[in-house]
Amino acid sequence: MTWLHLLSYFFGGAFLANAVPHWVSGVTGRPFQSPFATPRGEGLSSSTVNLLWGFANMVLSYLLVCRVGTFDLRDTLQVTAFGLGMLALGLFCAWHFGRFHGGNAPEQP
């Protein structure tokens, strides 16, 4: 296994983390920010656009994790690279989208 495989697994995790909110917004019929909105990444896209974007991210995640090298869930290093990719993009999304949805400064009761 090379470091390029680990990099691929890292980005596979990131794409999977990005797929989740878009897929969920799409199947629940809610608009959500996407790269196709205006302004880019801040405006809202339709639930259909989000569903398609979430699916595209799942496909990319599959290609990066399952078609590059031989990903093994029992290999700690490989799973760590994948998990760090999910965590990195998850933290970025929590901060970025928290600006729009009140997650960065929740109201106190």
PDB file of C-alpha atoms in Angstrom, residues 1-10 68-70 75 77-78 81:
ATOM      1  CA  MET A   1       0.000   0.000   0.000  1.00  0.00           C
ATOM      2  CA  THR A   2       1.279   3.436  -0.866  1.00  0.00           C
ATOM      3  CA  TRP A   3       0.590   6.836   0.636  1.00  0.00           C
ATOM      4  CA  LEU A   4      -1.516   7.547  -2.478  1.00  0.00           C
ATOM      5  CA  HIS A   5      -3.923   4.819  -1.377  1.00  0.00           C
ATOM      6  CA  LEU A   6      -4.238   6.482   2.032  1.00  0.00           C
ATOM      7  CA  LEU A   7      -4.840   9.843   0.343  1.00  0.00           C
ATOM      8  CA  SER A   8      -7.529   8.234  -1.802  1.00  0.00           C
ATOM      9  CA  TYR A   9      -9.206   6.762   1.297  1.00  0.00           C
ATOM     10  CA  PHE A  10      -9.025  10.169   3.038  1.00  0.00           C
ATOM     11  CA  VAL A  68      -8.191   2.093  -5.427  1.00  0.00           C
ATOM     12  CA  GLY A  69      -5.957  -0.432  -3.752  1.00  0.00           C
ATOM     13  CA  THR A  70      -7.605  -3.017  -1.521  1.00  0.00           C
ATOM     14  CA  ASP A  75      -6.548  -2.243   8.664  1.00  0.00           C
ATOM     15  CA  LEU A  77      -4.240   2.828   9.079  1.00  0.00           C
ATOM     16  CA  GLN A  78      -6.672   2.632   6.167  1.00  0.00           C
ATOM     17  CA  ALA A  81      -7.339   7.766   6.797  1.00  0.00           C
TER      18      ALA A  81
END
